[in-house]
Coordinates of C-alpha atoms (C1' of nucleotides) in Angstrom, one line a residue:
Chain A
M84 CA -131.6 102.0 125.5
K85 CA -130.5 104.1 123.3
I86 CA -131.1 103.4 119.5
N87 CA -129.9 105.6 117.5
F88 CA -129.9 106.1 112.9
Y89 CA -128.5 108.1 110.7
N90 CA -131.7 110.1 109.0
S91 CA -131.3 111.5 105.3
L92 CA -134.2 113.7 105.9
T93 CA -132.3 116.5 109.0
N94 CA -128.0 114.0 107.1
Q95 CA -127.7 113.3 110.5
Q96 CA -127.4 110.6 113.4
E97 CA -131.1 111.5 115.8
E98 CA -131.8 109.4 118.5
F99 CA -135.1 107.5 117.9
Q100 CA -138.4 107.5 119.1
S101 CA -141.0 105.8 118.3
I102 CA -144.5 107.5 117.5
Q103 CA -146.3 104.9 119.6
D104 CA -144.8 103.6 123.0
G105 CA -143.5 99.9 122.0
I106 CA -144.9 100.1 118.6
V107 CA -142.2 100.8 115.2
K108 CA -144.0 101.2 111.9
M109 CA -141.8 100.1 109.0
Y110 CA -141.9 100.4 104.9
S111 CA -140.1 99.6 102.8
C112 CA -140.0 99.9 98.8
G113 CA -140.2 96.6 97.0
P114 CA -138.5 95.3 93.9
T115 CA -140.4 95.7 90.5
V116 CA -141.4 92.5 89.4
Y117 CA -139.6 92.9 85.9
D118 CA -136.9 90.6 86.6
F119 CA -135.1 88.3 89.0
A120 CA -133.7 90.6 92.0
H121 CA -130.3 90.8 92.5
I122 CA -127.9 90.9 95.2
G123 CA -128.1 94.5 95.0
N124 CA -132.0 95.1 95.7
F125 CA -131.1 92.2 98.1
R126 CA -128.4 94.1 100.1
S127 CA -130.8 97.0 100.5
F128 CA -134.0 94.8 101.5
L129 CA -132.1 92.5 104.3
F130 CA -130.8 95.8 105.7
G131 CA -134.7 96.6 106.8
D132 CA -135.0 93.2 108.0
L133 CA -132.1 93.7 109.9
M134 CA -133.0 96.9 110.7
R135 CA -136.7 95.3 111.7
R136 CA -134.8 92.3 113.5
F137 CA -132.4 94.3 115.2
L138 CA -136.0 96.6 116.7
E139 CA -137.7 93.5 117.5
L140 CA -134.5 92.4 120.3
A141 CA -134.7 95.9 122.1
G142 CA -138.4 94.8 122.8
Y143 CA -140.8 96.5 119.9
D144 CA -143.4 95.3 118.5
V145 CA -142.4 95.8 114.7
Q146 CA -144.4 96.2 111.9
H147 CA -143.0 95.9 108.6
V148 CA -144.0 96.6 105.5
M149 CA -142.7 96.2 102.0
N150 CA -144.3 95.9 98.1
I151 CA -144.4 94.6 95.0
T152 CA -144.6 96.7 92.4
D153 CA -146.4 95.1 90.0
V154 CA -147.5 97.0 87.6
G155 CA -145.5 98.4 84.7
H156 CA -145.0 101.7 85.2
M157 CA -143.7 104.2 82.4
V158 CA -141.8 107.0 82.8
E159 CA -142.6 110.4 80.9
G160 CA -140.3 109.6 77.8
E161 CA -141.8 106.2 75.6
D162 CA -139.6 103.9 76.7
D163 CA -141.8 101.2 77.3
K164 CA -140.5 98.6 80.5
M165 CA -142.9 96.2 79.8
L166 CA -141.6 95.4 76.5
A167 CA -138.5 95.5 77.7
A168 CA -139.6 93.2 80.3
A169 CA -140.7 90.7 77.3
T170 CA -137.8 90.9 75.6
R171 CA -136.0 90.2 78.9
V172 CA -137.9 87.1 79.4
K173 CA -137.9 86.0 76.0
E174 CA -133.6 85.9 76.7
N175 CA -134.3 84.5 80.1
K176 CA -136.3 81.8 78.8
K177 CA -133.5 81.0 76.6
S178 CA -131.2 80.6 78.6
G179 CA -133.1 78.7 81.2
R180 CA -133.0 81.1 83.9
V181 CA -136.6 81.1 83.1
P182 CA -137.5 77.0 82.8
E183 CA -140.1 76.2 79.8
G184 CA -143.3 76.9 80.3
A185 CA -143.4 79.0 83.3
I186 CA -145.0 82.2 81.6
A187 CA -146.9 81.3 79.7
D188 CA -146.9 84.4 77.7
P189 CA -144.2 86.4 77.7
D190 CA -146.2 89.6 75.1
D191 CA -148.4 89.4 79.2
P192 CA -147.6 91.8 82.1
Y193 CA -149.4 90.0 84.1
Q194 CA -148.2 86.7 83.9
I195 CA -144.6 87.8 84.5
A196 CA -145.1 90.2 87.7
D197 CA -146.7 86.9 88.7
Y198 CA -144.1 84.9 87.8
Y199 CA -141.5 86.9 88.9
T200 CA -143.0 87.6 91.9
K201 CA -143.4 84.3 93.2
A202 CA -139.5 84.7 92.5
F203 CA -139.2 86.7 94.6
L204 CA -140.5 85.8 97.6
D205 CA -139.1 82.3 96.9
D206 CA -135.3 84.6 97.2
A207 CA -136.6 86.4 99.7
N208 CA -137.6 83.1 101.7
K209 CA -134.3 81.7 101.5
L210 CA -132.5 84.2 102.5
G211 CA -134.5 85.2 105.7
Y212 CA -136.5 87.8 105.1
K213 CA -138.8 88.4 108.7
V214 CA -141.7 90.0 106.1
A215 CA -142.1 87.7 103.1
A216 CA -141.6 84.5 105.7
E217 CA -144.1 85.3 108.2
Y218 CA -145.9 88.4 107.4
P219 CA -147.4 87.7 103.7
D220 CA -150.3 90.0 104.1
S221 CA -147.5 93.0 104.6
M222 CA -146.4 92.5 101.1
P223 CA -148.9 94.8 99.2
R224 CA -149.6 94.8 95.5
A225 CA -149.6 97.5 93.7
T226 CA -152.4 96.3 91.4
D227 CA -153.8 95.5 94.4
H228 CA -154.6 98.9 95.4
I229 CA -155.4 100.7 91.8
D230 CA -158.9 102.1 93.9
G231 CA -156.6 103.9 96.8
M232 CA -154.7 105.6 94.7
I233 CA -157.6 106.6 92.3
K234 CA -158.4 108.0 95.7
M235 CA -155.6 109.4 97.1
I236 CA -155.4 111.0 93.5
E237 CA -158.6 113.1 93.7
R238 CA -158.0 114.0 97.3
L239 CA -154.5 115.7 95.9
I240 CA -156.4 117.4 93.4
E241 CA -159.4 118.7 96.1
R242 CA -156.4 119.6 98.4
G243 CA -155.4 121.8 95.8
H244 CA -151.8 119.7 95.2
A245 CA -152.4 118.1 91.7
Y246 CA -154.0 119.2 88.6
V247 CA -155.4 117.8 85.2
S248 CA -152.6 119.2 82.2
S249 CA -153.9 119.9 78.7
D250 CA -153.6 116.2 77.5
G251 CA -156.1 114.7 80.1
V252 CA -152.5 114.1 82.7
V253 CA -152.6 114.2 86.4
Y254 CA -149.8 115.7 87.5
Y255 CA -148.4 117.1 91.0
S256 CA -147.6 120.3 91.7
V257 CA -144.3 120.8 93.4
E258 CA -145.0 124.4 94.0
S259 CA -148.0 123.6 95.7
F260 CA -145.7 122.0 98.4
P261 CA -143.6 123.5 100.0
E262 CA -141.2 121.0 101.4
Y263 CA -140.9 119.5 98.3
G264 CA -136.7 118.6 97.9
K265 CA -136.5 118.8 102.0
L266 CA -135.5 115.2 101.6
S267 CA -133.1 115.5 98.5
G268 CA -132.0 118.6 99.4
N269 CA -133.1 119.8 95.8
S270 CA -134.5 123.4 95.6
L271 CA -137.2 124.0 92.4
D272 CA -134.9 126.3 90.8
K273 CA -131.8 123.5 90.5
L274 CA -133.9 120.6 89.3
I275 CA -135.5 122.9 86.7
D276 CA -131.3 123.4 85.3
G277 CA -131.3 119.3 85.7
A278 CA -134.5 118.8 83.7
G279 CA -135.6 118.9 80.6
Q280 CA -132.9 115.8 79.3
R281 CA -135.0 113.2 79.4
V282 CA -138.6 114.5 79.4
S283 CA -140.1 115.5 76.1
A284 CA -140.6 119.2 75.5
D285 CA -144.5 119.0 74.8
N286 CA -144.9 117.2 78.1
Q287 CA -142.9 120.0 80.3
Q288 CA -144.5 122.7 78.5
R289 CA -148.2 121.3 79.6
K290 CA -146.6 121.0 83.1
K291 CA -147.2 124.3 85.2
H292 CA -143.4 123.7 86.8
P293 CA -140.8 121.1 85.0
A294 CA -140.8 118.9 88.3
D295 CA -143.9 117.7 88.2
F296 CA -144.2 114.2 87.9
L297 CA -147.7 112.4 86.6
L298 CA -149.9 110.5 88.9
W299 CA -152.3 109.4 86.4
K300 CA -151.7 108.5 82.9
P301 CA -155.0 107.8 80.2
D302 CA -153.4 105.5 78.1
R303 CA -156.1 102.9 76.6
Q304 CA -153.2 101.2 74.6
H305 CA -151.5 100.7 77.5
I306 CA -151.4 96.5 78.2
M307 CA -152.6 97.1 82.2
K308 CA -154.9 99.5 82.7
W309 CA -158.0 100.6 84.7
D310 CA -160.6 103.3 84.4
S311 CA -160.4 106.1 86.5
P312 CA -162.0 109.5 86.8
W313 CA -159.4 110.6 84.6
G314 CA -160.6 107.8 81.7
V315 CA -158.8 104.5 81.3
G316 CA -154.7 104.7 82.6
Y317 CA -152.2 103.4 84.8
P318 CA -150.8 105.7 87.6
G319 CA -147.5 107.0 88.2
W320 CA -144.7 105.2 89.6
H321 CA -144.4 107.0 93.6
I322 CA -148.1 106.9 94.0
E323 CA -148.2 103.8 95.6
C324 CA -145.7 104.0 97.9
S325 CA -147.8 106.8 99.7
V326 CA -150.7 105.1 99.6
M327 CA -150.0 101.1 100.2
A328 CA -147.8 102.2 103.5
N329 CA -151.2 104.0 104.7
A330 CA -153.6 101.5 103.8
K331 CA -151.2 99.3 105.8
L332 CA -150.1 100.5 108.6
G333 CA -153.2 102.4 109.4
R334 CA -151.6 105.5 110.0
D335 CA -150.2 109.0 108.0
V336 CA -147.2 109.2 109.6
I337 CA -145.5 106.4 110.3
D338 CA -142.1 106.0 111.9
I339 CA -139.6 105.0 109.6
H340 CA -139.2 103.7 105.9
T341 CA -136.2 102.8 104.4
G342 CA -135.0 101.9 100.7
G343 CA -132.0 102.1 98.5
E344 CA -130.0 106.2 98.5
D345 CA -130.8 106.2 94.7
L346 CA -134.8 106.0 96.0
I347 CA -134.1 109.6 98.0
F348 CA -135.1 111.6 94.6
P349 CA -137.5 111.8 92.8
H350 CA -139.2 108.8 94.4
H351 CA -138.6 109.1 98.2
E352 CA -139.4 113.0 97.4
C353 CA -142.8 112.4 95.7
E354 CA -143.9 110.0 98.4
I355 CA -143.6 112.9 100.9
A356 CA -145.1 115.2 99.4
Q357 CA -147.8 112.9 98.2
S358 CA -148.5 111.4 101.5
C359 CA -148.0 115.1 103.1
G360 CA -150.5 117.1 100.7
C361 CA -153.0 114.4 100.8
S362 CA -152.5 114.2 105.2
G363 CA -151.7 117.4 105.8
E364 CA -149.2 116.5 108.4
S365 CA -146.0 117.8 108.5
Q366 CA -144.0 114.6 108.1
F367 CA -145.1 111.4 106.6
A368 CA -142.5 108.8 108.4
N369 CA -139.8 110.5 110.6
Y370 CA -137.0 108.2 110.1
W371 CA -135.5 108.2 106.4
V372 CA -132.7 105.6 106.8
H373 CA -131.3 104.2 103.3
A374 CA -128.7 101.9 102.4
R375 CA -125.8 102.8 99.7
F376 CA -125.0 101.0 96.7
L377 CA -123.4 97.3 96.5
F378 CA -120.4 96.8 94.5
V379 CA -119.1 93.7 93.0
E380 CA -115.2 92.9 93.0
G381 CA -114.4 97.0 93.6
K382 CA -116.9 98.2 90.0
K383 CA -120.2 99.5 89.6
M384 CA -122.5 96.3 88.9
S385 CA -124.0 96.5 85.4
K386 CA -125.3 94.1 82.7
S387 CA -122.8 95.6 80.6
R388 CA -119.4 94.7 82.9
G389 CA -121.1 91.3 82.8
N390 CA -121.1 91.7 86.9
F391 CA -124.6 91.4 87.1
F392 CA -125.8 89.1 89.9
T393 CA -129.5 87.6 90.6
A394 CA -129.6 86.0 94.2
R395 CA -130.4 82.3 92.4
D396 CA -127.4 83.1 90.3
V397 CA -125.3 82.9 94.2
F398 CA -127.0 80.4 94.9
E399 CA -126.9 78.3 91.8
G400 CA -122.5 78.1 91.5
K401 CA -123.0 80.9 88.9
V402 CA -120.8 83.4 90.7
T403 CA -118.3 81.1 92.5
G404 CA -118.3 77.9 90.4
K405 CA -119.7 76.2 93.7
P406 CA -123.2 76.6 95.1
V407 CA -123.5 79.2 97.8
H408 CA -126.3 78.6 100.9
P409 CA -128.6 81.3 101.5
A410 CA -127.5 82.0 104.6
V411 CA -124.0 82.6 103.3
L412 CA -125.4 84.8 100.9
R413 CA -126.9 86.8 104.0
F414 CA -124.3 87.3 105.7
E415 CA -122.3 88.5 103.7
L416 CA -124.9 90.8 102.4
I417 CA -125.2 92.0 105.8
K418 CA -122.0 92.7 107.3
S419 CA -120.9 95.6 105.7
H420 CA -122.4 99.0 107.5
Y421 CA -125.8 100.4 104.8
R422 CA -124.4 103.5 105.0
S423 CA -120.7 101.9 103.3
N424 CA -120.9 100.8 99.7
M425 CA -120.1 97.4 100.5
N426 CA -118.1 95.5 98.2
F427 CA -119.4 91.5 97.0
T428 CA -116.9 89.7 96.6
K429 CA -116.1 86.0 95.7
K430 CA -112.9 86.1 99.0
G431 CA -116.0 87.8 100.9
L432 CA -118.1 84.9 100.6
S433 CA -115.9 82.3 101.4
D434 CA -114.9 84.2 104.3
S435 CA -118.9 84.3 105.6
A436 CA -119.2 80.8 104.7
S437 CA -116.7 80.1 107.9
T438 CA -117.8 83.0 110.5
V439 CA -121.5 80.5 109.4
M440 CA -120.1 77.3 109.3
K441 CA -118.4 78.5 112.9
L442 CA -121.7 79.4 114.4
I443 CA -123.2 76.3 113.3
E444 CA -120.9 74.0 115.2
L445 CA -121.1 76.3 118.4
R446 CA -124.5 75.2 118.1
Q447 CA -123.8 71.7 117.5
D448 CA -121.9 71.2 120.3
L449 CA -124.1 73.6 122.7
E450 CA -126.9 71.4 121.7
S451 CA -125.6 68.5 122.8
R452 CA -124.1 69.9 126.0
S453 CA -127.0 71.5 126.9
D454 CA -129.8 68.2 127.5
G455 CA -132.2 70.3 126.1
K456 CA -132.6 73.0 127.8
V457 CA -132.1 77.1 127.0
A458 CA -132.2 79.3 129.7
E459 CA -133.7 83.3 130.0
V460 CA -131.3 85.7 128.6
D461 CA -132.5 89.4 128.8
L462 CA -130.2 91.8 126.9
G463 CA -129.0 92.4 130.4
H464 CA -126.4 90.0 129.7
P465 CA -123.1 91.5 129.0
V466 CA -122.1 90.0 125.9
L467 CA -125.7 90.5 124.7
K468 CA -125.9 93.9 126.0
D469 CA -122.7 94.9 124.3
F470 CA -124.2 93.5 120.8
A471 CA -127.3 95.2 121.1
E472 CA -125.4 98.6 122.2
A473 CA -123.2 98.3 119.1
L474 CA -126.3 97.8 116.9
A475 CA -128.2 100.4 118.4
D476 CA -125.7 102.5 117.5
D477 CA -127.3 102.9 113.8
L478 CA -126.9 99.6 113.1
N479 CA -123.2 99.1 113.5
I480 CA -123.1 95.9 112.5
A481 CA -119.0 95.7 112.3
G482 CA -119.4 96.4 116.3
A483 CA -122.1 93.5 116.8
L484 CA -120.3 90.7 115.1
G485 CA -116.5 91.5 116.7
V486 CA -118.8 91.4 119.5
M487 CA -120.4 87.7 118.3
H488 CA -116.9 86.8 117.4
T489 CA -114.9 87.0 120.8
W490 CA -117.8 85.5 122.6
I491 CA -117.9 82.7 120.6
K492 CA -114.0 81.8 120.8
S493 CA -114.7 82.9 125.3
D494 CA -115.3 79.9 128.2
H495 CA -119.1 77.7 127.0
G496 CA -119.3 76.0 130.4
D497 CA -122.7 76.6 130.9
A498 CA -124.2 75.2 127.4
A499 CA -128.2 76.2 128.5
L500 CA -126.5 79.8 128.9
S501 CA -124.8 80.1 125.5
L502 CA -127.3 78.5 123.6
A503 CA -129.8 81.2 125.0
I504 CA -126.8 84.1 124.0
W505 CA -126.7 82.3 120.7
D506 CA -130.7 82.2 119.8
K507 CA -130.4 85.8 120.6
M508 CA -127.9 86.9 118.4
N509 CA -129.2 85.0 115.8
S510 CA -132.8 86.5 116.0
V511 CA -131.2 89.2 114.1
L512 CA -128.0 87.4 112.2
A513 CA -130.6 85.1 110.9
I514 CA -128.3 82.9 109.1
A515 CA -128.8 79.3 110.7
P516 CA -132.5 77.8 111.4
T517 CA -134.8 80.4 111.8
G518 CA -137.9 78.6 110.9
T519 CA -137.8 80.2 107.5
N520 CA -135.2 79.1 105.7
D521 CA -133.1 76.4 104.6
D522 CA -131.2 75.5 108.0
P523 CA -127.6 75.5 106.9
A524 CA -126.2 72.8 109.2
E525 CA -128.5 70.0 107.2
S526 CA -126.8 70.9 104.2
A527 CA -123.8 71.5 106.1
G528 CA -124.2 68.2 107.6
S529 CA -121.2 65.5 108.3
G530 CA -123.2 62.2 106.1
G531 CA -123.0 64.6 103.1
D532 CA -124.1 63.3 100.4
D533 CA -123.8 59.2 98.7
E534 CA -121.3 59.9 96.8
G535 CA -119.5 61.7 99.0
E536 CA -119.8 59.2 101.1
A537 CA -118.9 56.2 99.3
L538 CA -115.2 58.0 99.0
R539 CA -114.7 58.7 102.5
L540 CA -115.5 55.3 103.2
E541 CA -112.3 54.3 100.8
M542 CA -110.5 56.7 102.1
V543 CA -111.3 54.9 105.6
A544 CA -110.2 52.0 104.1
A545 CA -107.5 53.5 102.2
R546 CA -105.8 54.3 105.2
E547 CA -106.6 50.7 107.2
N548 CA -103.9 49.5 104.8
K549 CA -101.8 52.7 105.8
D550 CA -102.1 53.5 101.6
Y551 CA -101.3 57.2 102.4
A552 CA -101.1 58.2 98.5
R553 CA -104.5 56.8 97.6
S554 CA -106.1 58.3 100.6
D555 CA -104.8 62.1 99.4
E556 CA -105.9 60.9 96.3
L557 CA -109.5 60.7 98.0
R558 CA -109.2 63.1 99.8
D559 CA -107.9 65.8 96.9
K560 CA -111.4 64.7 95.8
L561 CA -113.2 65.1 98.5
I562 CA -111.7 68.5 98.3
A563 CA -112.8 69.6 94.7
A564 CA -116.2 67.9 95.6
G565 CA -116.8 70.7 98.4
Y566 CA -116.0 69.1 101.5
D567 CA -114.0 69.4 104.4
V568 CA -111.3 66.2 105.5
Q569 CA -110.7 65.9 109.0
I570 CA -108.7 63.1 109.8
G571 CA -109.6 61.5 112.8
K572 CA -107.2 58.8 114.6
T573 CA -109.2 56.0 113.5
D574 CA -111.9 57.9 111.1
V575 CA -112.8 60.6 108.2
T576 CA -114.9 62.3 108.7
I577 CA -116.5 65.1 106.2
K578 CA -118.8 68.1 105.8
K579 CA -119.8 69.7 103.3
K580 CA -118.7 73.5 102.1
L581 CA -121.5 76.4 103.1
A582 CA -120.0 77.5 99.4
Chain B
rG203 C1' -122.0 122.5 89.2
rG204 C1' -125.2 121.2 93.7
rC205 C1' -126.0 117.7 97.5
rG206 C1' -123.5 113.7 100.7
rU207 C1' -120.4 109.8 102.8
rC208 C1' -115.7 108.4 103.6
rG209 C1' -109.8 108.1 104.3
rU210 C1' -108.0 103.1 110.8
rG211 C1' -102.1 96.8 109.6
rG212 C1' -101.6 93.3 103.5
rC213 C1' -107.3 93.0 103.2
rC214 C1' -112.0 93.6 105.1
rA215 C1' -113.4 96.5 109.4
rA216 C1' -114.6 98.8 114.9
rG217 C1' -113.4 101.9 118.0
rU218 C1' -111.9 106.5 121.6
rG219 C1' -109.6 113.5 124.0
rG220 C1' -105.1 110.7 128.2
rC221 C1' -104.9 102.9 130.4
rU222 C1' -102.3 97.6 125.6
rA223 C1' -106.1 101.1 118.7
rA224 C1' -111.6 95.2 118.8
rG225 C1' -113.1 91.3 115.6
rG226 C1' -112.7 89.0 111.0
rC227 C1' -109.8 86.6 106.4
rA228 C1' -105.0 86.4 105.3
rG229 C1' -99.7 85.9 106.9
rC230 C1' -95.9 83.8 110.5
rG231 C1' -93.9 80.2 114.9
rG232 C1' -95.5 76.5 118.1
rA233 C1' -98.5 72.5 119.8
rU234 C1' -101.0 68.5 116.7
rU235 C1' -100.8 65.2 112.1
rG236 C1' -97.9 59.8 108.2
rC237 C1' -98.4 64.7 105.1
rA238 C1' -102.5 68.0 105.6
rA239 C1' -107.2 69.5 107.3
rA240 C1' -109.0 71.5 111.6
rU241 C1' -108.0 73.2 116.1
rC242 C1' -105.2 75.4 119.9
rC243 C1' -101.2 78.2 122.3
rG244 C1' -98.6 82.9 120.8
rC245 C1' -96.8 86.9 117.2
rC246 C1' -97.9 90.3 113.8
rA247 C1' -100.8 99.2 113.2
rU248 C1' -99.9 105.1 116.6
rC249 C1' -105.2 105.6 112.4
rG250 C1' -104.5 110.0 104.7
rU251 C1' -100.7 115.1 104.5
rG252 C1' -100.0 119.8 106.8
rG253 C1' -102.0 123.4 110.5
rG254 C1' -104.5 124.8 114.6
rU255 C1' -107.0 124.3 120.2
rU256 C1' -105.1 121.3 124.3
rC257 C1' -101.6 119.5 129.8
rG258 C1' -102.7 115.5 125.6
rA259 C1' -105.1 114.4 120.1
rC260 C1' -105.6 108.6 115.9
rU261 C1' -110.3 111.1 118.0
rC262 C1' -112.4 118.5 118.3
rC263 C1' -111.4 122.4 114.4
rC264 C1' -109.6 124.5 109.9
rA265 C1' -106.8 123.4 104.7
rC266 C1' -104.7 120.3 101.0
rC267 C1' -104.6 115.5 98.9
rG268 C1' -107.1 111.5 97.8
rA269 C1' -111.7 108.0 97.5
rC270 C1' -116.0 107.2 96.7
rG271 C1' -121.9 108.6 95.8
rC272 C1' -126.4 110.4 94.9
rC273 C1' -128.5 115.0 91.8
rU274 C1' -132.1 110.3 85.5
rC275 C1' -135.0 104.3 85.3
rC276 C1' -132.5 101.7 89.3
rA277 C1' -132.6 98.8 95.8

RNA sequence: GGCGUCGUGGCCAAGUGGCUAAGGCAGCGGAUUGCAAAUCCGCCAUCGUGGGUUCGACUCCCACCGACGCCUCCA
């Protein structure tokens, strides 16, 4: 199967060719763990997961790494992210987002990072992020790779790509790397024009070129600090990804690198400069694939607009007023093309809930009719072929979902075969039992909780007495409680809705 | 200013140089129902504007209008 991705490096779709036959090594930039990850973060992460799962469907052995940034990086300005994080933690504790006692000392960055790392992994698991669930070893922490960063910086200095400035700070020399700017389309002279707003004039003077970026900053006052040949201090932001990709994927050149579009510059540009500067290779990743931003109800998500939502806000019903099953959020976040600005809306979420429900009901029906048998099926099957070919075309998820919907409505006489097809599709979509996330079928099960069941029984009784007014009243109550109510000839069934 | 993406029915969103322009949601008609819901059947677009290329374009080219993103910590 021919697979195409849009490569940010060349700004065009390219046929995907792995370096080694049958193996894909990919790296995704992960979260900075000083707050809960928001739905925009997850949109980008899940796009990486979708890509990974699709490549697996296509037969590749995929090694996917995502870092966790637990180093508090200070930019060249003097605003301290750690301080900001501590303030945020205190706010979160007040509002109850962070439970009392969870972070004993909000001024300790290690505790903060630890807490939010766990929270992130928990959310990622619920959302079916495969690496988090099945390959925890592929989620390296930056603080575990400081030695590697120091070694890489040393090597960059040796190779003439980095230098120590007059105040002891180590910088990467962008002029030593002619390719700098290739990914983002920036050129050094344009960058000079743009520079200077937020960076201090003093620092700029000490650098050989205004675009030179920090690799190591000696700073004894910094809370998180490590010893290094350049004094006690901390690493720059970009170096960790170059180091961890290499450490975990074991190669100088990897196949795919993903992230949010905002990371193209400067982060990914700098990663390329570092990795290639160190390895001498002409590429760091052959394919750079970036996801566009998520909007909420048509507006860019921001704290000041009040439309800034974490994944757990959505789960807990803080966005829609009703709890949302993680599978529904996952589906909502992956169902738009990664290169479009997806618009996150309440309506979209409820549409997604219907689709997830439909899939689950189909599966339940198939299971009950298949005698526990699942047929063998591969991508040669026409339905799966269409499904996979859509995804092979730059992850055309809408096309794939179109195939899926048409298939859902088709005849499912051979339950074992349909079950096999269902499972293949789900291996990519991962909305229903994945072995990692909660099974939405369970929460959507027929029984519901005790309260719902009580109302249901009362409704059955009312109907036996032909007391329709009472029955309608109870039905309204059940609907308000988040149930779908179906009245049969002799019975009433209720189903908890997923969102 | 530089770089880039895009403009398809009420909303979301595929797709193709020429058969009936996917699919979802909503809506409409019908079956069903005590009434609903769910389900099933049926209906519902000529593709931003203006040129050009072509036997033929929504699909290729040009211009224009419009939307959006990045260029700064940010997924």
